[in-house]
PDB file of C-alpha atoms in Angstrom:
ATOM      1  CA  UNK A   1      16.991 -47.903  62.103  1.00  0.00           C
ATOM      2  CA  UNK A   2      19.188 -51.060  60.930  1.00  0.00           C
ATOM      3  CA  UNK A   3      22.195 -52.391  62.708  1.00  0.00           C
ATOM      4  CA  UNK A   4      23.947 -53.278  59.364  1.00  0.00           C
ATOM      5  CA  UNK A   5      22.765 -49.790  57.109  1.00  0.00           C
ATOM      6  CA  UNK A   6      25.056 -48.518  56.830  1.00  0.00           C
ATOM      7  CA  UNK A   7      27.869 -51.416  55.951  1.00  0.00           C
ATOM      8  CA  UNK A   8      29.632 -51.413  52.797  1.00  0.00           C
ATOM      9  CA  UNK A   9      28.126 -55.415  52.031  1.00  0.00           C
ATOM     10  CA  UNK A  10      24.021 -54.487  52.622  1.00  0.00           C
ATOM     11  CA  UNK A  11      24.638 -51.492  50.678  1.00  0.00           C
ATOM     12  CA  UNK A  12      22.793 -53.361  48.073  1.00  0.00           C
ATOM     13  CA  UNK A  13      19.644 -54.209  50.411  1.00  0.00           C
ATOM     14  CA  UNK A  14      15.802 -53.055  50.701  1.00  0.00           C
ATOM     15  CA  UNK A  15      14.688 -51.826  54.331  1.00  0.00           C
ATOM     16  CA  UNK A  16      12.930 -55.344  54.606  1.00  0.00           C
ATOM     17  CA  UNK A  17      15.193 -57.538  53.288  1.00  0.00           C
ATOM     18  CA  UNK A  18      17.984 -55.282  55.578  1.00  0.00           C
ATOM     19  CA  UNK A  19      15.423 -56.291  58.943  1.00  0.00           C
ATOM     20  CA  UNK A  20      15.513 -59.487  58.193  1.00  0.00           C
ATOM     21  CA  UNK A  21      19.761 -59.061  58.436  1.00  0.00           C
ATOM     22  CA  UNK A  22      19.564 -57.376  61.427  1.00  0.00           C
ATOM     23  CA  UNK A  23      16.912 -60.533  63.112  1.00  0.00           C
ATOM     24  CA  UNK A  24      20.183 -63.565  62.623  1.00  0.00           C
ATOM     25  CA  UNK A  25      22.727 -60.694  64.265  1.00  0.00           C
ATOM     26  CA  UNK A  26      24.198 -61.167  67.211  1.00  0.00           C
ATOM     27  CA  UNK A  27      26.610 -59.142  69.733  1.00  0.00           C
ATOM     28  CA  UNK A  28      29.776 -59.569  70.848  1.00  0.00           C
ATOM     29  CA  UNK A  29      33.124 -57.746  72.162  1.00  0.00           C
ATOM     30  CA  UNK A  30      36.417 -59.099  72.233  1.00  0.00           C
ATOM     31  CA  UNK A  31      39.655 -57.451  74.167  1.00  0.00           C
ATOM     32  CA  UNK A  32      43.114 -56.045  72.561  1.00  0.00           C
ATOM     33  CA  UNK A  33      44.730 -58.582  71.605  1.00  0.00           C
ATOM     34  CA  UNK A  34      42.546 -61.876  70.890  1.00  0.00           C
ATOM     35  CA  UNK A  35      42.277 -64.705  68.242  1.00  0.00           C
ATOM     36  CA  UNK A  36      38.004 -63.369  66.770  1.00  0.00           C
ATOM     37  CA  UNK A  37      38.716 -67.791  65.385  1.00  0.00           C
ATOM     38  CA  UNK A  38      42.113 -69.324  63.642  1.00  0.00           C
ATOM     39  CA  UNK A  39      43.352 -69.684  60.347  1.00  0.00           C
ATOM     40  CA  UNK A  40      42.387 -73.320  59.472  1.00  0.00           C
ATOM     41  CA  UNK A  41      39.692 -73.594  61.981  1.00  0.00           C
ATOM     42  CA  UNK A  42      35.862 -74.018  60.533  1.00  0.00           C
ATOM     43  CA  UNK A  43      34.350 -71.239  59.076  1.00  0.00           C
ATOM     44  CA  UNK A  44      30.522 -71.162  60.715  1.00  0.00           C
ATOM     45  CA  UNK A  45      30.696 -67.579  61.101  1.00  0.00           C
ATOM     46  CA  UNK A  46      31.905 -63.409  59.314  1.00  0.00           C
ATOM     47  CA  UNK A  47      32.043 -60.128  61.348  1.00  0.00           C
ATOM     48  CA  UNK A  48      30.937 -56.857  61.349  1.00  0.00           C
ATOM     49  CA  UNK A  49      33.406 -54.690  63.382  1.00  0.00           C
ATOM     50  CA  UNK A  50      31.404 -52.308  65.131  1.00  0.00           C
ATOM     51  CA  UNK A  51      33.689 -50.648  66.837  1.00  0.00           C
ATOM     52  CA  UNK A  52      37.749 -51.224  66.505  1.00  0.00           C
ATOM     53  CA  UNK A  53      40.859 -52.558  64.771  1.00  0.00           C
ATOM     54  CA  UNK A  54      41.464 -56.784  63.792  1.00  0.00           C
ATOM     55  CA  UNK A  55      44.146 -57.249  61.303  1.00  0.00           C
ATOM     56  CA  UNK A  56      44.444 -60.822  59.728  1.00  0.00           C
ATOM     57  CA  UNK A  57      46.569 -63.071  59.927  1.00  0.00           C
ATOM     58  CA  UNK A  58      48.011 -65.558  57.829  1.00  0.00           C
ATOM     59  CA  UNK A  59      51.260 -67.888  58.679  1.00  0.00           C
ATOM     60  CA  UNK A  60      54.002 -68.285  56.105  1.00  0.00           C
ATOM     61  CA  UNK A  61      56.464 -71.279  55.134  1.00  0.00           C
ATOM     62  CA  UNK A  62      59.398 -70.078  57.658  1.00  0.00           C
ATOM     63  CA  UNK A  63      57.013 -69.716  60.139  1.00  0.00           C
ATOM     64  CA  UNK A  64      57.043 -66.119  60.410  1.00  0.00           C
ATOM     65  CA  UNK A  65      52.988 -63.821  60.149  1.00  0.00           C
ATOM     66  CA  UNK A  66      52.104 -62.055  57.430  1.00  0.00           C
ATOM     67  CA  UNK A  67      49.685 -59.522  58.098  1.00  0.00           C
ATOM     68  CA  UNK A  68      46.893 -60.122  54.751  1.00  0.00           C
ATOM     69  CA  UNK A  69      44.649 -56.393  55.804  1.00  0.00           C
ATOM     70  CA  UNK A  70      43.503 -53.693  58.669  1.00  0.00           C
ATOM     71  CA  UNK A  71      39.801 -53.807  59.443  1.00  0.00           C
ATOM     72  CA  UNK A  72      38.283 -50.486  61.338  1.00  0.00           C
ATOM     73  CA  UNK A  73      34.405 -50.163  61.102  1.00  0.00           C
ATOM     74  CA  UNK A  74      32.159 -51.217  59.317  1.00  0.00           C
ATOM     75  CA  UNK A  75      35.096 -53.190  57.500  1.00  0.00           C
ATOM     76  CA  UNK A  76      33.085 -57.564  57.447  1.00  0.00           C
ATOM     77  CA  UNK A  77      35.272 -60.077  58.021  1.00  0.00           C
ATOM     78  CA  UNK A  78      35.219 -63.714  56.729  1.00  0.00           C
ATOM     79  CA  UNK A  79      32.831 -63.010  54.726  1.00  0.00           C
ATOM     80  CA  UNK A  80      33.935 -66.090  51.542  1.00  0.00           C
ATOM     81  CA  UNK A  81      32.265 -68.717  53.952  1.00  0.00           C
ATOM     82  CA  UNK A  82      28.636 -67.004  54.078  1.00  0.00           C
ATOM     83  CA  UNK A  83      28.806 -69.022  50.616  1.00  0.00           C
ATOM     84  CA  UNK A  84      31.408 -71.350  51.171  1.00  0.00           C
ATOM     85  CA  UNK A  85      31.681 -74.042  54.666  1.00  0.00           C
ATOM     86  CA  UNK A  86      35.190 -74.403  54.294  1.00  0.00           C
ATOM     87  CA  UNK A  87      37.372 -73.172  57.161  1.00  0.00           C
ATOM     88  CA  UNK A  88      39.278 -69.517  57.324  1.00  0.00           C
ATOM     89  CA  UNK A  89      42.205 -68.895  55.178  1.00  0.00           C
ATOM     90  CA  UNK A  90      44.040 -66.896  57.622  1.00  0.00           C
ATOM     91  CA  UNK A  91      42.930 -65.858  61.567  1.00  0.00           C
ATOM     92  CA  UNK A  92      41.664 -61.954  62.581  1.00  0.00           C
ATOM     93  CA  UNK A  93      43.323 -60.588  66.233  1.00  0.00           C
ATOM     94  CA  UNK A  94      42.336 -57.372  67.798  1.00  0.00           C
ATOM     95  CA  UNK A  95      44.406 -54.671  68.093  1.00  0.00           C
ATOM     96  CA  UNK A  96      42.870 -52.816  70.145  1.00  0.00           C
ATOM     97  CA  UNK A  97      39.624 -53.709  72.423  1.00  0.00           C
ATOM     98  CA  UNK A  98      36.475 -54.432  69.517  1.00  0.00           C
ATOM     99  CA  UNK A  99      32.907 -54.981  68.813  1.00  0.00           C
ATOM    100  CA  UNK A 100      31.719 -57.131  66.726  1.00  0.00           C
ATOM    101  CA  UNK A 101      28.461 -57.881  64.808  1.00  0.00           C
ATOM    102  CA  UNK A 102      28.071 -61.896  64.819  1.00  0.00           C
ATOM    103  CA  UNK A 103      26.673 -63.276  62.031  1.00  0.00           C
ATOM    104  CA  UNK A 104      25.605 -67.545  61.743  1.00  0.00           C
ATOM    105  CA  UNK A 105      27.405 -69.525  58.727  1.00  0.00           C
ATOM    106  CA  UNK A 106      23.697 -71.518  59.025  1.00  0.00           C
ATOM    107  CA  UNK A 107      21.627 -69.584  59.631  1.00  0.00           C
ATOM    108  CA  UNK A 108      22.416 -66.886  56.909  1.00  0.00           C
ATOM    109  CA  UNK A 109      21.954 -69.871  55.133  1.00  0.00           C
ATOM    110  CA  UNK A 110      18.587 -70.659  56.097  1.00  0.00           C
ATOM    111  CA  UNK A 111      17.279 -67.111  55.501  1.00  0.00           C
ATOM    112  CA  UNK A 112      18.814 -66.838  51.428  1.00  0.00           C
ATOM    113  CA  UNK A 113      17.104 -69.936  50.883  1.00  0.00           C
ATOM    114  CA  UNK A 114      13.995 -68.186  52.373  1.00  0.00           C
ATOM    115  CA  UNK A 115      14.052 -65.519  50.472  1.00  0.00           C
ATOM    116  CA  UNK A 116      16.752 -65.537  47.304  1.00  0.00           C
ATOM    117  CA  UNK A 117      17.003 -61.268  46.409  1.00  0.00           C
ATOM    118  CA  UNK A 118      19.219 -61.539  49.422  1.00  0.00           C
ATOM    119  CA  UNK A 119      21.654 -64.222  48.054  1.00  0.00           C
ATOM    120  CA  UNK A 120      21.920 -62.643  44.948  1.00  0.00           C
ATOM    121  CA  UNK A 121      22.851 -59.515  46.511  1.00  0.00           C
ATOM    122  CA  UNK A 122      25.461 -60.799  48.740  1.00  0.00           C
ATOM    123  CA  UNK A 123      26.789 -62.320  45.996  1.00  0.00           C
ATOM    124  CA  UNK A 124      27.030 -59.361  43.454  1.00  0.00           C
ATOM    125  CA  UNK A 125      28.930 -57.029  46.718  1.00  0.00           C
ATOM    126  CA  UNK A 126      31.578 -60.353  46.572  1.00  0.00           C
ATOM    127  CA  UNK A 127      31.861 -60.311  43.354  1.00  0.00           C
ATOM    128  CA  UNK A 128      32.412 -56.615  42.505  1.00  0.00           C
ATOM    129  CA  UNK A 129      35.004 -56.484  46.317  1.00  0.00           C
ATOM    130  CA  UNK A 130      36.558 -59.350  44.662  1.00  0.00           C
ATOM    131  CA  UNK A 131      37.765 -57.750  41.086  1.00  0.00           C
ATOM    132  CA  UNK A 132      38.852 -54.919  43.512  1.00  0.00           C
ATOM    133  CA  UNK A 133      41.592 -57.203  45.359  1.00  0.00           C
ATOM    134  CA  UNK A 134      42.908 -58.652  41.697  1.00  0.00           C
ATOM    135  CA  UNK A 135      42.688 -54.889  41.144  1.00  0.00           C
ATOM    136  CA  UNK A 136      45.708 -54.533  43.912  1.00  0.00           C
ATOM    137  CA  UNK A 137      47.140 -57.706  43.836  1.00  0.00           C
ATOM    138  CA  UNK A 138      48.013 -56.530  40.399  1.00  0.00           C
ATOM    139  CA  UNK A 139      48.888 -53.127  41.132  1.00  0.00           C
ATOM    140  CA  UNK A 140      51.721 -53.984  43.849  1.00  0.00           C
ATOM    141  CA  UNK A 141      53.834 -56.571  41.875  1.00  0.00           C
ATOM    142  CA  UNK A 142      54.043 -53.826  39.612  1.00  0.00           C
ATOM    143  CA  UNK A 143      55.363 -51.480  41.894  1.00  0.00           C
ATOM    144  CA  UNK A 144      59.204 -50.586  43.036  1.00  0.00           C
ATOM    145  CA  UNK A 145      59.563 -50.540  47.016  1.00  0.00           C
ATOM    146  CA  UNK A 146      59.402 -46.952  47.938  1.00  0.00           C
ATOM    147  CA  UNK A 147      55.225 -47.002  45.556  1.00  0.00           C
ATOM    148  CA  UNK A 148      54.425 -49.713  48.159  1.00  0.00           C
ATOM    149  CA  UNK A 149      55.400 -47.490  50.929  1.00  0.00           C
ATOM    150  CA  UNK A 150      53.676 -44.846  49.701  1.00  0.00           C
ATOM    151  CA  UNK A 151      50.421 -45.948  48.879  1.00  0.00           C
ATOM    152  CA  UNK A 152      50.558 -48.138  52.527  1.00  0.00           C
ATOM    153  CA  UNK A 153      51.113 -45.384  53.389  1.00  0.00           C
ATOM    154  CA  UNK A 154      48.104 -43.267  51.861  1.00  0.00           C
ATOM    155  CA  UNK A 155      45.769 -46.174  52.565  1.00  0.00           C
ATOM    156  CA  UNK A 156      45.911 -45.438  55.373  1.00  0.00           C
ATOM    157  CA  UNK A 157      45.714 -42.940  55.784  1.00  0.00           C
ATOM    158  CA  UNK A 158      42.116 -42.464  54.643  1.00  0.00           C
ATOM    159  CA  UNK A 159      41.264 -45.874  56.361  1.00  0.00           C
ATOM    160  CA  UNK A 160      42.768 -44.207  60.417  1.00  0.00           C
ATOM    161  CA  UNK A 161      44.434 -41.373  59.515  1.00  0.00           C
ATOM    162  CA  UNK A 162      42.995 -37.854  61.954  1.00  0.00           C
ATOM    163  CA  UNK A 163      43.265 -34.486  60.116  1.00  0.00           C
ATOM    164  CA  UNK A 164      44.813 -31.590  62.687  1.00  0.00           C
ATOM    165  CA  UNK A 165      45.606 -29.358  61.184  1.00  0.00           C
ATOM    166  CA  UNK A 166      47.955 -29.446  57.939  1.00  0.00           C
ATOM    167  CA  UNK A 167      49.185 -32.748  58.979  1.00  0.00           C
ATOM    168  CA  UNK A 168      47.425 -36.787  59.192  1.00  0.00           C
ATOM    169  CA  UNK A 169      48.344 -38.170  62.495  1.00  0.00           C
ATOM    170  CA  UNK A 170      48.140 -42.137  61.397  1.00  0.00           C
ATOM    171  CA  UNK A 171      48.068 -42.873  65.730  1.00  0.00           C
ATOM    172  CA  UNK A 172      48.358 -46.970  64.857  1.00  0.00           C
ATOM    173  CA  UNK A 173      50.217 -50.197  66.329  1.00  0.00           C
ATOM    174  CA  UNK A 174      51.982 -51.300  63.867  1.00  0.00           C
ATOM    175  CA  UNK A 175      55.721 -52.403  63.488  1.00  0.00           C
ATOM    176  CA  UNK A 176      57.432 -51.426  60.669  1.00  0.00           C
ATOM    177  CA  UNK A 177      58.023 -56.054  60.018  1.00  0.00           C
ATOM    178  CA  UNK A 178      54.040 -56.052  60.143  1.00  0.00           C
ATOM    179  CA  UNK A 179      53.918 -52.547  56.938  1.00  0.00           C
ATOM    180  CA  UNK A 180      56.312 -54.611  55.580  1.00  0.00           C
ATOM    181  CA  UNK A 181      54.072 -58.059  55.298  1.00  0.00           C
ATOM    182  CA  UNK A 182      51.016 -56.415  53.872  1.00  0.00           C
ATOM    183  CA  UNK A 183      53.715 -55.387  50.742  1.00  0.00           C
ATOM    184  CA  UNK A 184      55.322 -57.919  49.924  1.00  0.00           C
ATOM    185  CA  UNK A 185      58.587 -56.544  51.904  1.00  0.00           C
ATOM    186  CA  UNK A 186      61.382 -56.373  54.107  1.00  0.00           C
ATOM    187  CA  UNK A 187      61.254 -54.138  57.724  1.00  0.00           C
ATOM    188  CA  UNK A 188      64.714 -52.936  55.956  1.00  0.00           C
ATOM    189  CA  UNK A 189      62.977 -51.597  52.617  1.00  0.00           C
ATOM    190  CA  UNK A 190      60.415 -50.259  54.019  1.00  0.00           C
ATOM    191  CA  UNK A 191      62.832 -48.447  57.170  1.00  0.00           C
ATOM    192  CA  UNK A 192      64.906 -47.159  54.160  1.00  0.00           C
ATOM    193  CA  UNK A 193      61.612 -45.710  52.556  1.00  0.00           C
ATOM    194  CA  UNK A 194      60.373 -44.650  55.347  1.00  0.00           C
ATOM    195  CA  UNK A 195      63.278 -42.579  55.975  1.00  0.00           C
ATOM    196  CA  UNK A 196      64.126 -41.713  52.939  1.00  0.00           C
ATOM    197  CA  UNK A 197      60.330 -39.701  53.832  1.00  0.00           C
ATOM    198  CA  UNK A 198      60.925 -38.147  56.561  1.00  0.00           C
ATOM    199  CA  UNK A 199      64.286 -36.927  55.200  1.00  0.00           C
ATOM    200  CA  UNK A 200      62.203 -34.744  52.188  1.00  0.00           C
ATOM    201  CA  UNK A 201      59.930 -33.790  55.090  1.00  0.00           C
ATOM    202  CA  UNK A 202      56.821 -35.671  54.091  1.00  0.00           C
ATOM    203  CA  UNK A 203      56.746 -38.149  57.391  1.00  0.00           C
ATOM    204  CA  UNK A 204      57.488 -38.336  60.686  1.00  0.00           C
ATOM    205  CA  UNK A 205      58.032 -40.803  61.716  1.00  0.00           C
ATOM    206  CA  UNK A 206      57.720 -41.821  66.045  1.00  0.00           C
ATOM    207  CA  UNK A 207      57.625 -45.386  68.456  1.00  0.00           C
ATOM    208  CA  UNK A 208      53.755 -45.725  67.587  1.00  0.00           C
ATOM    209  CA  UNK A 209      52.394 -43.438  64.696  1.00  0.00           C
ATOM    210  CA  UNK A 210      53.162 -41.875  62.334  1.00  0.00           C
ATOM    211  CA  UNK A 211      52.226 -38.276  60.985  1.00  0.00           C
ATOM    212  CA  UNK A 212      51.916 -37.695  57.288  1.00  0.00           C
ATOM    213  CA  UNK A 213      52.928 -33.505  55.962  1.00  0.00           C
ATOM    214  CA  UNK A 214      52.765 -34.309  52.652  1.00  0.00           C
ATOM    215  CA  UNK A 215      50.157 -36.762  51.950  1.00  0.00           C
ATOM    216  CA  UNK A 216      50.086 -35.539  48.429  1.00  0.00           C
ATOM    217  CA  UNK A 217      53.419 -35.499  47.935  1.00  0.00           C
ATOM    218  CA  UNK A 218      53.545 -39.488  49.502  1.00  0.00           C
ATOM    219  CA  UNK A 219      51.004 -40.515  46.560  1.00  0.00           C
ATOM    220  CA  UNK A 220      52.839 -38.954  44.166  1.00  0.00           C
ATOM    221  CA  UNK A 221      55.361 -42.149  44.333  1.00  0.00           C
ATOM    222  CA  UNK A 222      52.035 -44.540  43.951  1.00  0.00           C
TER     223      UNK A 222
END
């Protein structure tokens, strides 16, 4: 079975095309806290996470780190360099010990020159992803702080949450400052909204996890 068959980015490819993708893939392991690549570094490779968690970060004008996204199993990182030889627009840092599949941009380019249908299908999938990202940005701009925090909790719950009976456990090592940076807010605002949700019995927070008791009611805030 293809090592990338279950990866959404390659979902439009045939079995034969997937086999060609497999042939240019290699594996690599990173320890927790390692950089996979740095913002501004030449974008020569892109990555798929086999196991682990990675945060994509960018330095903003005041020197703070903004978390752009968090990735886990089957997610692809820096896919833009599959077609663009520019620099990485952000840094990728592992949040846990992480195994990845690595693709060299030049090898993919050579493959696409020989099999143009692969390139067309990957571009189509990238276009779909870009449309979804643009919609998310529009939604974020129109929402108040409670809606943004609620939306982030729902996103994290659906992607990383572990269901236990009538609750969802978010066991992910993000500080309130990091949560705030993901939605363009302040730590104080996130703290206030989480406190509000906790007082309403929707969640319970601790230093390393968030327990969600009433996901539907949180979703209603969005």
